Amino acid sequence: MPRTRTRWRLGLTATAFMVAAGLVPAPAHAEDVTDYAITVDPATKGAKIDDTMYGVFFEDINRAADGGLYAELVQNRSFEYSTDDNRSYTPLTSWTVDGTAQVLNDAGRLNERNRNYLSLGAGSSVTNAGYNTGVRVEAGKKYDFSVWARAESGTTLTVSLQDADGALATARQVAVTKSGWAKYTATFTATRTSSDGRLTVGSSAAAALDMVSLFPRDTYKNQANGLRKDLAEKVAALKPGFLRFPGGCLVNTGSMEDYSESSNWQRKRSYQWKDTIGPVEERATNANFWGYNQSYGLGYYEYFRFAEDIGAMPLPVVPALVTGCGQNKAVDDEALLKRHIQDALDLIEFANGPVTSTWGKKRAQMGHPKPFHLTHIGVGNEENLPVEFMARFKQFRAAIEAKYPDITVVSNSGPDDAGQTFDTAWQLNRENKVDMVDEHYYNSPQWFLQNNDRYDSYDRSGPKVFLGEYASWGNAFKNGLAEAAFMTGLERNADVVKLASYAPLYANEDYVQWSPDMVWFNNHASWNSANYEVQKLFMNNVGDRVVPSKATGTPSLMGPITGAVGLSTWATSAAYDDVKVTDADGKTLLSDDFSGDAAKWTHTGGGSWSIQDGQYVQTDAAAENTMVSAGDPTWHDYDLHAKATKKSGKEGFLVAFGVKDTGNYYWWNLGGWNNTQSAVEQAVDGGKSTLISKAGTIETGRTYDIDIKVRGRQVTLYLDGQEWGSFTDDKPAEPFRQVVTKDAKTGDLIVKVVNAQSSAARTAIDLGGAKVASKARVTTLSADPNAVNSETETPVAPVTSTFSGVTDKFTYTFPANSITFLRIKQR
């Protein structure tokens, strides 16, 4: 997934952000009714929808694995935490010591790949804090403790579970009888429920400990080394068609070396599947791209098993040796490339090979002699170097097709929905006759309402699309509405879009690196976002074929782009001078050479602005989104000129126009994304979309002339007097969208309607003469656009009902801000 620039809080209603952009008229009252018509053609066959159309994407972000789906309750169980994972980490992070204890990395270790272990002094103990507020236990349930230990003269370990109010279970005595490493176990039955527990291990004599574990017996499907039940069940309830794993940025960032002595036990590595299988105590450790440690207790075997348990097609992704997610480096090492290609071949054998094969035998030894039926494999993730990526992708594909011709090898188109990288990647994918291309994008709700027709014009004979990551910026119901509207377009184009998954899947509320997310949790509860409810509604009512249909649209209102102007920086110090705004007739609206004060400017962002030597300077090179603005929000049809100089920092500078408020504006982001590209971004209600982008960098110390010409909804941008690019922002954000599918098993017509506006939609539905039953089963999601589900409140939840007025022509009023599925039986 691409690097997010920030997490946005969204505050306007769905209609309000369309009105803010001048795209639809505001209704007079919430009870207003708008008339629409839907015409269905049941006699014509539309696109076939594959069973795998909708799925889920799991990435270990927001502590989705350790402390999340992986049911282990002990944090840092193997004392492997390191500053490589996070600057604040030590090998004893999440542990407290009573007495003497130290973590050692020497020849006395458990095994070569489990480098660290704890040396515990006689009469000493260590206590683990677990995740979130502590170790979660429930009264009456069993918890399995295990530890690898050795003691030269033997010792007794005292193992206890307690919180601030006392014991949570009867303490256990574990006799360590061997001088060499051995595994010891005990079982606790919790006497009370607590989310604040602590696990303590004490020793009567000196001992060495490793792999200190506490696992709930009650896991998903009751599997050992298994999954947290409530989190797994939420995914199973979606009935996903596929499971994409393990990433994401985990796959194509960091070193491509292995975890071995020859690489000096490289910690910051790409996710490599062979590190993650076999006995858990022999699995490697790794720094997680998102700033913590990943133990690989949840590894490839567990992913495959989870996919099988929920009836989903497994879709693993392997590194292509071109790093992404801001790293952007092509690894030039033929021997290493060949090794990774062989790893991909071995992965397919691990998934599908017979028990007589090398890797099929390893799968069987782990407990699964039957194959996992792998059919698709992704190579790479969001590479920003499409030429270098394709050169390596072709070698992966050639090797895989030669040995496994039935496997679909999936490419990608970079981290964005448009722009130079996207266009180049797609051109290369088409030229090389790639089977499937993985697209990723995160955009504002408005973008999703504007781009329902995105795939209408895709080449029907070209590569198929896997929409592997998408979401609008936010977890409010208005975000779900916009995504639902977009999904009707995915289904309508099911002959092109073969797979789609919202992302990310999980977020632990106390460890968030990325938002929005589909399922939120802590150590004792989990809850569905509004976006989850949308995904579940679509996944559980897909249908097998599109039934062609048409609907009338909402009248659009297209005023000119209006707004004030602004200056900003992002992780950079920059200076501005000679800002001037003139209207279309050449009349000066604003002129500031900063020879006096900055009274004309309003500071609404972060950072530190001051007048220095006749320039307006933002001096904090770490601050993000430091916007200052000036002028009138009603300005339109104007020319903006400014001089900008980068002084220090990671990126360039940003010049804004069409500024209405802190969440609604356009800005030209020069030298963004770690100074690798420039783009015009539009913010609507805080959520951003990219309108035009190009590769390029901004030099430190050089003064640039920036000119922006706004005419109506057309914008032309000039850099140092040369035209850099232009765009026209005139796409209507249509709030009323629909699609009709047919369920082959039941014969049902499924009429799916999204009404993302604050007025009801009275709709004449013509089923084209279809003979139908008079009653329809109705599922409705309707809520305030700003409603957000939480641990304690679920304002966004489906309501089922029956509608008795169905004929081949009938009228149905779809509520304001609603998603409605009508399942209509055909006679």
Coordinates of N, CA, C and O in Angstrom, one line a residue, residues 408-536:
T408 N -1.8 -18.4 -12.6 CA -1.9 -17.1 -13.0 C -0.9 -16.2 -12.3 O -1.0 -16.1 -11.0
V409 N 0.0 -15.5 -13.0 CA 1.0 -14.7 -12.4 C 0.5 -13.2 -12.5 O 0.3 -12.7 -13.6
V410 N 0.4 -12.6 -11.4 CA -0.2 -11.3 -11.3 C 0.8 -10.2 -11.2 O 1.7 -10.3 -10.4
S411 N 0.7 -9.2 -12.1 CA 1.6 -8.0 -12.1 C 0.9 -6.9 -11.3 O -0.1 -7.1 -10.6
N412 N 1.4 -5.7 -11.4 CA 0.8 -4.5 -10.8 C 1.1 -3.2 -11.6 O 1.8 -3.2 -12.5
S413 N 0.4 -2.2 -11.1 CA 0.5 -0.9 -11.9 C 1.0 0.2 -11.0 O 0.7 1.4 -11.2
G414 N 1.7 -0.1 -9.9 CA 2.2 0.9 -9.0 C 1.2 1.3 -7.9 O 0.2 0.7 -7.7
P415 N 1.5 2.4 -7.2 CA 0.8 2.8 -6.0 C -0.4 3.8 -6.2 O -1.1 4.1 -5.3
D416 N -0.7 4.2 -7.5 CA -1.6 5.2 -7.7 C -2.6 4.8 -8.8 O -2.4 3.9 -9.6
D417 N -3.8 5.6 -8.9 CA -4.8 5.3 -9.8 C -4.6 5.9 -11.2 O -5.3 5.6 -12.1
A418 N -3.6 6.8 -11.3 CA -3.3 7.5 -12.5 C -1.9 8.0 -12.5 O -1.2 7.9 -11.4
G419 N -1.4 8.7 -13.5 CA -0.1 9.3 -13.5 C 0.9 8.6 -14.4 O 0.6 7.6 -15.0
Q420 N 2.1 9.1 -14.4 CA 3.1 8.6 -15.3 C 3.5 7.2 -15.0 O 3.7 6.4 -15.9
T421 N 3.7 6.9 -13.7 CA 4.1 5.5 -13.3 C 3.0 4.5 -13.7 O 3.2 3.5 -14.3
F422 N 1.7 4.9 -13.4 CA 0.6 4.1 -13.8 C 0.5 3.8 -15.3 O 0.3 2.7 -15.7
D423 N 0.6 4.9 -16.0 CA 0.5 4.8 -17.5 C 1.6 3.9 -18.1 O 1.4 3.0 -18.9
T424 N 2.8 4.1 -17.6 CA 4.0 3.3 -18.1 C 3.8 1.8 -17.7 O 4.0 0.9 -18.5
A425 N 3.4 1.6 -16.5 CA 3.2 0.2 -16.0 C 2.1 -0.5 -16.8 O 2.3 -1.6 -17.3
W426 N 1.0 0.2 -17.1 CA -0.1 -0.4 -17.9 C 0.4 -0.7 -19.3 O 0.1 -1.7 -19.9
Q427 N 1.1 0.2 -19.9 CA 1.6 0.0 -21.2 C 2.5 -1.2 -21.3 O 2.4 -2.1 -22.2
L428 N 3.4 -1.4 -20.3 CA 4.3 -2.5 -20.3 C 3.5 -3.8 -20.0 O 3.8 -4.9 -20.6
N429 N 2.5 -3.7 -19.2 CA 1.6 -4.9 -18.9 C 0.9 -5.4 -20.2 O 0.8 -6.6 -20.5
R430 N 0.4 -4.4 -20.9 CA -0.3 -4.7 -22.2 C 0.7 -5.3 -23.2 O 0.4 -6.3 -23.9
E431 N 1.8 -4.6 -23.4 CA 2.8 -5.1 -24.4 C 3.3 -6.5 -24.1 O 3.6 -7.3 -25.0
N432 N 3.4 -6.8 -22.8 CA 3.9 -8.2 -22.4 C 2.8 -9.2 -22.1 O 3.1 -10.2 -21.6
K433 N 1.6 -8.8 -22.5 CA 0.4 -9.7 -22.4 C 0.3 -10.4 -21.1 O 0.2 -11.6 -20.9
V434 N 0.4 -9.5 -20.0 CA 0.2 -10.0 -18.7 C -1.2 -10.4 -18.5 O -2.2 -9.8 -19.0
D435 N -1.5 -11.4 -17.7 CA -2.8 -11.9 -17.5 C -3.7 -11.0 -16.6 O -4.8 -10.8 -16.8
M436 N -3.0 -10.5 -15.5 CA -3.8 -9.8 -14.5 C -2.9 -8.7 -13.9 O -1.7 -9.0 -13.6
V437 N -3.5 -7.5 -13.7 CA -2.7 -6.4 -13.1 C -3.4 -5.9 -11.9 O -4.6 -5.7 -11.8
D438 N -2.6 -5.8 -10.8 CA -3.1 -5.4 -9.5 C -3.0 -3.9 -9.4 O -1.9 -3.3 -9.4
E439 N -4.2 -3.2 -9.3 CA -4.3 -1.8 -9.1 C -4.5 -1.5 -7.6 O -5.3 -2.2 -6.9
H440 N -4.0 -0.4 -7.1 CA -4.2 0.1 -5.8 C -4.5 1.6 -5.8 O -3.8 2.3 -6.5
Y441 N -5.4 2.0 -5.0 CA -5.6 3.5 -4.8 C -6.4 3.7 -3.5 O -7.3 3.0 -3.2
Y442 N -6.1 4.8 -2.9 CA -6.8 5.4 -1.7 C -7.2 6.8 -2.1 O -6.3 7.6 -2.4
N443 N -8.5 7.1 -2.1 CA -8.9 8.4 -2.5 C -10.0 9.0 -1.7 O -10.6 8.3 -0.8
S444 N -10.4 10.2 -2.0 CA -11.6 10.8 -1.2 C -12.9 10.1 -1.6 O -13.0 9.5 -2.7
P445 N -13.9 10.3 -0.8 CA -15.2 9.8 -1.1 C -15.7 10.3 -2.5 O -16.3 9.6 -3.3
Q446 N -15.4 11.6 -2.7 CA -15.8 12.2 -4.0 C -15.3 11.5 -5.1 O -15.9 11.3 -6.2
W447 N -14.0 11.1 -5.1 CA -13.3 10.4 -6.2 C -14.1 9.1 -6.5 O -14.3 8.8 -7.7
F448 N -14.5 8.4 -5.5 CA -15.2 7.2 -5.7 C -16.6 7.4 -6.3 O -17.1 6.6 -7.2
L449 N -17.3 8.5 -5.9 CA -18.5 8.9 -6.6 C -18.3 9.3 -8.0 O -19.2 9.2 -8.8
Q450 N -17.2 9.9 -8.3 CA -16.9 10.4 -9.6 C -16.5 9.3 -10.6 O -16.6 9.5 -11.8
N451 N -16.0 8.2 -10.1 CA -15.3 7.3 -11.0 C -16.0 5.9 -11.1 O -15.3 4.9 -11.3
N452 N -17.3 5.9 -10.9 CA -18.1 4.7 -11.1 C -17.8 4.1 -12.5 O -17.8 2.9 -12.6
D453 N -17.5 4.9 -13.4 CA -17.3 4.4 -14.8 C -15.9 4.1 -15.2 O -15.5 3.9 -16.3
R454 N -15.0 4.1 -14.1 CA -13.6 3.9 -14.4 C -13.3 2.8 -15.3 O -12.4 2.9 -16.3
Y455 N -13.9 1.6 -15.1 CA -13.6 0.4 -15.9 C -14.4 0.2 -17.2 O -14.2 -0.7 -17.9
D456 N -15.4 1.2 -17.4 CA -16.2 1.0 -18.6 C -15.4 1.0 -19.9 O -15.8 0.4 -20.9
S457 N -14.3 1.8 -19.9 CA -13.5 2.0 -21.1 C -12.3 1.1 -21.1 O -11.5 1.3 -22.1
Y458 N -12.1 0.3 -20.2 CA -10.9 -0.6 -20.2 C -11.0 -1.6 -21.4 O -12.1 -2.0 -21.7
D459 N -9.9 -2.0 -21.9 CA -9.8 -2.9 -23.1 C -10.3 -4.3 -22.6 O -9.7 -4.9 -21.7
R460 N -11.4 -4.7 -23.2 CA -12.0 -6.0 -22.9 C -11.1 -7.2 -23.2 O -11.2 -8.3 -22.7
S461 N -10.1 -7.0 -24.2 CA -9.2 -8.1 -24.6 C -7.9 -8.0 -23.9 O -7.0 -8.8 -24.2
G462 N -7.7 -6.9 -23.1 CA -6.4 -6.8 -22.4 C -6.3 -7.5 -21.1 O -7.1 -8.3 -20.8
P463 N -5.3 -7.2 -20.3 CA -5.1 -7.8 -19.0 C -6.3 -7.6 -18.1 O -7.0 -6.5 -18.2
K464 N -6.7 -8.5 -17.3 CA -7.7 -8.4 -16.3 C -7.2 -7.6 -15.1 O -6.0 -7.5 -14.9
V465 N -8.2 -7.0 -14.4 CA -7.8 -6.2 -13.2 C -8.1 -6.9 -11.9 O -9.1 -7.5 -11.7
F466 N -7.1 -6.8 -11.1 CA -7.2 -7.2 -9.7 C -7.1 -5.9 -8.8 O -6.0 -5.3 -8.7
L467 N -8.2 -5.5 -8.3 CA -8.2 -4.3 -7.5 C -7.8 -4.7 -6.1 O -8.7 -4.9 -5.2
G468 N -6.5 -4.8 -5.8 CA -6.0 -5.4 -4.6 C -6.1 -4.6 -3.4 O -6.1 -5.1 -2.3
E469 N -6.1 -3.3 -3.5 CA -6.2 -2.4 -2.4 C -7.0 -1.1 -2.8 O -6.6 -0.5 -3.8
Y470 N -8.1 -0.8 -2.1 CA -8.8 0.4 -2.3 C -9.5 0.8 -1.0 O -9.9 -0.1 -0.3
A471 N -9.7 2.1 -0.8 CA -10.6 2.6 0.3 C -10.7 4.1 0.1 O -9.8 4.7 -0.5
S472 N -11.8 4.6 0.6 CA -11.9 6.1 0.7 C -11.4 6.5 2.1 O -11.4 5.7 3.0
W473 N -11.0 7.7 2.2 CA -10.3 8.2 3.4 C -11.3 8.4 4.5 O -11.8 9.5 4.7
G474 N -11.6 7.3 5.3 CA -12.4 7.4 6.5 C -13.2 6.2 6.7 O -13.4 5.4 5.9
N475 N -13.7 6.1 8.0 CA -14.5 4.9 8.4 C -15.9 5.4 8.7 O -16.7 4.6 9.4
A476 N -16.3 6.6 8.3 CA -17.7 7.0 8.5 C -18.6 6.4 7.5 O -18.2 5.9 6.4
F477 N -19.9 6.4 7.7 CA -20.8 5.8 6.7 C -20.8 6.5 5.4 O -21.0 5.8 4.4
K478 N -20.4 7.8 5.3 CA -20.3 8.4 4.0 C -19.2 7.8 3.2 O -19.3 7.7 2.0
N479 N -18.2 7.3 3.8 CA -17.1 6.6 3.1 C -17.7 5.3 2.5 O -17.4 4.9 1.4
G480 N -18.4 4.5 3.4 CA -19.0 3.3 2.9 C -20.0 3.5 1.7 O -20.1 2.8 0.8
L481 N -20.7 4.6 1.8 CA -21.7 5.0 0.7 C -20.9 5.2 -0.6 O -21.3 4.7 -1.7
A482 N -19.8 6.0 -0.5 CA -19.0 6.2 -1.7 C -18.4 5.0 -2.3 O -18.4 4.7 -3.5
E483 N -17.9 4.1 -1.4 CA -17.3 2.8 -1.8 C -18.4 1.9 -2.4 O -18.1 1.3 -3.5
A484 N -19.6 1.9 -1.9 CA -20.6 1.1 -2.4 C -21.0 1.6 -3.8 O -21.2 0.8 -4.7
A485 N -21.1 2.9 -4.0 CA -21.4 3.4 -5.3 C -20.4 3.0 -6.3 O -20.7 2.6 -7.5
F486 N -19.1 3.0 -5.9 CA -18.0 2.6 -6.8 C -18.1 1.1 -7.1 O -17.8 0.6 -8.2
M487 N -18.5 0.3 -6.1 CA -18.6 -1.2 -6.3 C -19.6 -1.6 -7.3 O -19.5 -2.6 -7.9
T488 N -20.7 -0.8 -7.4 CA -21.6 -1.1 -8.5 C -21.0 -1.1 -9.9 O -21.3 -1.8 -10.8
G489 N -20.0 -0.1 -10.0 CA -19.2 -0.1 -11.3 C -18.3 -1.3 -11.4 O -18.0 -1.7 -12.5
L490 N -17.7 -1.8 -10.3 CA -16.9 -2.9 -10.4 C -17.7 -4.1 -10.9 O -17.2 -4.9 -11.8
E491 N -18.9 -4.3 -10.3 CA -19.7 -5.4 -10.8 C -20.2 -5.3 -12.2 O -20.2 -6.3 -13.0
R492 N -20.5 -4.1 -12.6 CA -21.0 -3.9 -14.0 C -19.8 -4.3 -14.9 O -20.1 -4.7 -16.1
N493 N -18.6 -4.1 -14.5 CA -17.4 -4.4 -15.3 C -16.7 -5.7 -14.9 O -15.5 -5.8 -14.9
A494 N -17.5 -6.7 -14.4 CA -17.0 -7.9 -13.9 C -16.2 -8.7 -15.0 O -15.5 -9.7 -14.6
D495 N -16.4 -8.4 -16.2 CA -15.6 -9.1 -17.3 C -14.1 -8.5 -17.3 O -13.2 -9.2 -17.8
V496 N -13.9 -7.4 -16.7 CA -12.6 -6.8 -16.6 C -12.0 -6.9 -15.2 O -10.9 -7.3 -15.0
V497 N -12.8 -6.5 -14.2 CA -12.4 -6.5 -12.8 C -12.7 -7.9 -12.3 O -13.9 -8.2 -12.0
K498 N -11.8 -8.7 -12.1 CA -12.0 -10.1 -11.7 C -11.9 -10.3 -10.2 O -12.5 -11.3 -9.6
L499 N -11.1 -9.5 -9.5 CA -10.9 -9.6 -8.1 C -10.9 -8.2 -7.5 O -10.3 -7.3 -8.1
A500 N -11.4 -8.0 -6.2 CA -11.3 -6.7 -5.6 C -11.3 -6.9 -4.1 O -12.1 -7.7 -3.5
S501 N -10.5 -6.1 -3.4 CA -10.4 -6.2 -1.9 C -10.2 -4.9 -1.3 O -9.2 -4.2 -1.7
Y502 N -11.0 -4.5 -0.4 CA -10.8 -3.3 0.5 C -9.6 -3.5 1.3 O -9.2 -4.6 1.6
A503 N -8.9 -2.4 1.6 CA -7.7 -2.5 2.5 C -7.5 -1.3 3.3 O -7.9 -0.2 3.0
P504 N -6.8 -1.5 4.5 CA -6.4 -2.7 5.1 C -7.5 -3.4 5.8 O -8.6 -2.8 6.0
L505 N -7.3 -4.6 6.3 CA -8.3 -5.4 6.9 C -8.5 -5.1 8.4 O -9.6 -4.9 8.9
Y506 N -7.3 -5.1 9.2 CA -7.4 -5.0 10.6 C -6.7 -3.8 11.2 O -5.7 -3.4 10.6
A507 N -7.2 -3.3 12.3 CA -6.4 -2.3 13.0 C -6.6 -2.5 14.5 O -7.8 -2.4 15.0
N508 N -5.5 -2.6 15.3 CA -5.6 -2.6 16.7 C -5.6 -1.1 17.1 O -4.7 -0.4 16.8
E509 N -6.6 -0.7 17.9 CA -6.8 0.7 18.1 C -5.7 1.4 18.9 O -5.6 2.6 18.8
D510 N -4.8 0.6 19.5 CA -3.7 1.2 20.2 C -2.4 1.2 19.5 O -1.4 1.7 20.0
Y511 N -2.4 0.7 18.2 CA -1.2 0.6 17.5 C -1.5 0.9 16.0 O -1.3 0.0 15.1
V512 N -1.9 2.1 15.7 CA -2.4 2.4 14.4 C -1.4 3.1 13.6 O -0.9 4.2 14.0
Q513 N -1.0 2.6 12.4 CA -0.1 3.3 11.5 C -0.9 3.8 10.3 O -0.4 4.6 9.5
W514 N -2.1 3.2 10.1 CA -2.8 3.5 8.8 C -4.3 3.5 9.1 O -4.8 2.5 9.8
S515 N -5.0 4.4 8.7 CA -6.4 4.5 8.8 C -7.0 5.1 7.5 O -6.4 6.0 7.0
P516 N -8.1 4.6 7.0 CA -9.1 3.8 7.6 C -8.8 2.3 7.5 O -7.9 1.9 6.8
D517 N -9.6 1.5 8.3 CA -9.4 0.0 8.3 C -10.8 -0.6 8.4 O -11.7 0.0 8.9
M518 N -10.9 -1.9 8.0 CA -12.2 -2.5 7.9 C -12.7 -3.1 9.3 O -13.8 -2.9 9.6
V519 N -11.8 -3.7 10.1 CA -12.2 -4.3 11.4 C -11.2 -3.7 12.4 O -10.0 -3.7 12.3
W520 N -11.8 -3.2 13.5 CA -11.1 -2.6 14.6 C -11.2 -3.5 15.8 O -12.2 -4.1 16.0
F521 N -10.1 -3.4 16.6 CA -10.1 -4.3 17.8 C -9.2 -3.8 18.8 O -8.3 -2.9 18.6
N522 N -9.3 -4.4 20.0 CA -8.3 -4.2 21.1 C -8.1 -5.6 21.7 O -8.4 -6.6 21.0
N523 N -7.6 -5.8 22.9 CA -7.3 -7.1 23.4 C -8.5 -7.9 23.9 O -8.4 -9.1 24.2
H524 N -9.7 -7.2 23.9 CA -10.8 -7.9 24.4 C -12.1 -7.8 23.6 O -13.1 -8.5 23.8
A525 N -12.0 -7.0 22.5 CA -13.2 -6.8 21.7 C -12.8 -6.5 20.3 O -11.7 -6.1 20.0
S526 N -13.8 -6.6 19.3 CA -13.6 -6.2 17.9 C -14.9 -5.7 17.4 O -16.0 -6.1 17.9
W527 N -14.8 -4.8 16.4 CA -16.1 -4.3 15.9 C -15.9 -4.0 14.4 O -14.8 -3.7 13.9
N528 N -17.1 -4.0 13.7 CA -17.1 -3.8 12.3 C -17.2 -2.3 12.0 O -18.1 -1.6 12.5
S529 N -16.4 -1.8 11.1 CA -16.5 -0.5 10.6 C -17.8 -0.4 9.6 O -18.3 -1.5 9.2
A530 N -18.2 0.8 9.3 CA -19.2 1.0 8.3 C -18.8 0.4 7.0 O -19.6 -0.2 6.3
N531 N -17.5 0.5 6.7 CA -17.0 -0.1 5.4 C -17.1 -1.6 5.4 O -17.4 -2.2 4.4
Y532 N -16.9 -2.2 6.6 CA -17.0 -3.7 6.7 C -18.5 -4.1 6.3 O -18.7 -5.0 5.6
E533 N -19.4 -3.3 6.9 CA -20.8 -3.7 6.6 C -21.2 -3.6 5.1 O -21.9 -4.4 4.6
V534 N -20.6 -2.6 4.5 CA -20.8 -2.5 3.0 C -20.2 -3.7 2.3 O -20.8 -4.3 1.4
Q535 N -18.9 -4.0 2.6 CA -18.3 -5.1 2.0 C -19.0 -6.4 2.2 O -19.2 -7.2 1.3
K536 N -19.5 -6.6 3.4 CA -20.3 -7.9 3.7 C -21.5 -7.9 2.9 O -21.9 -9.0 2.4

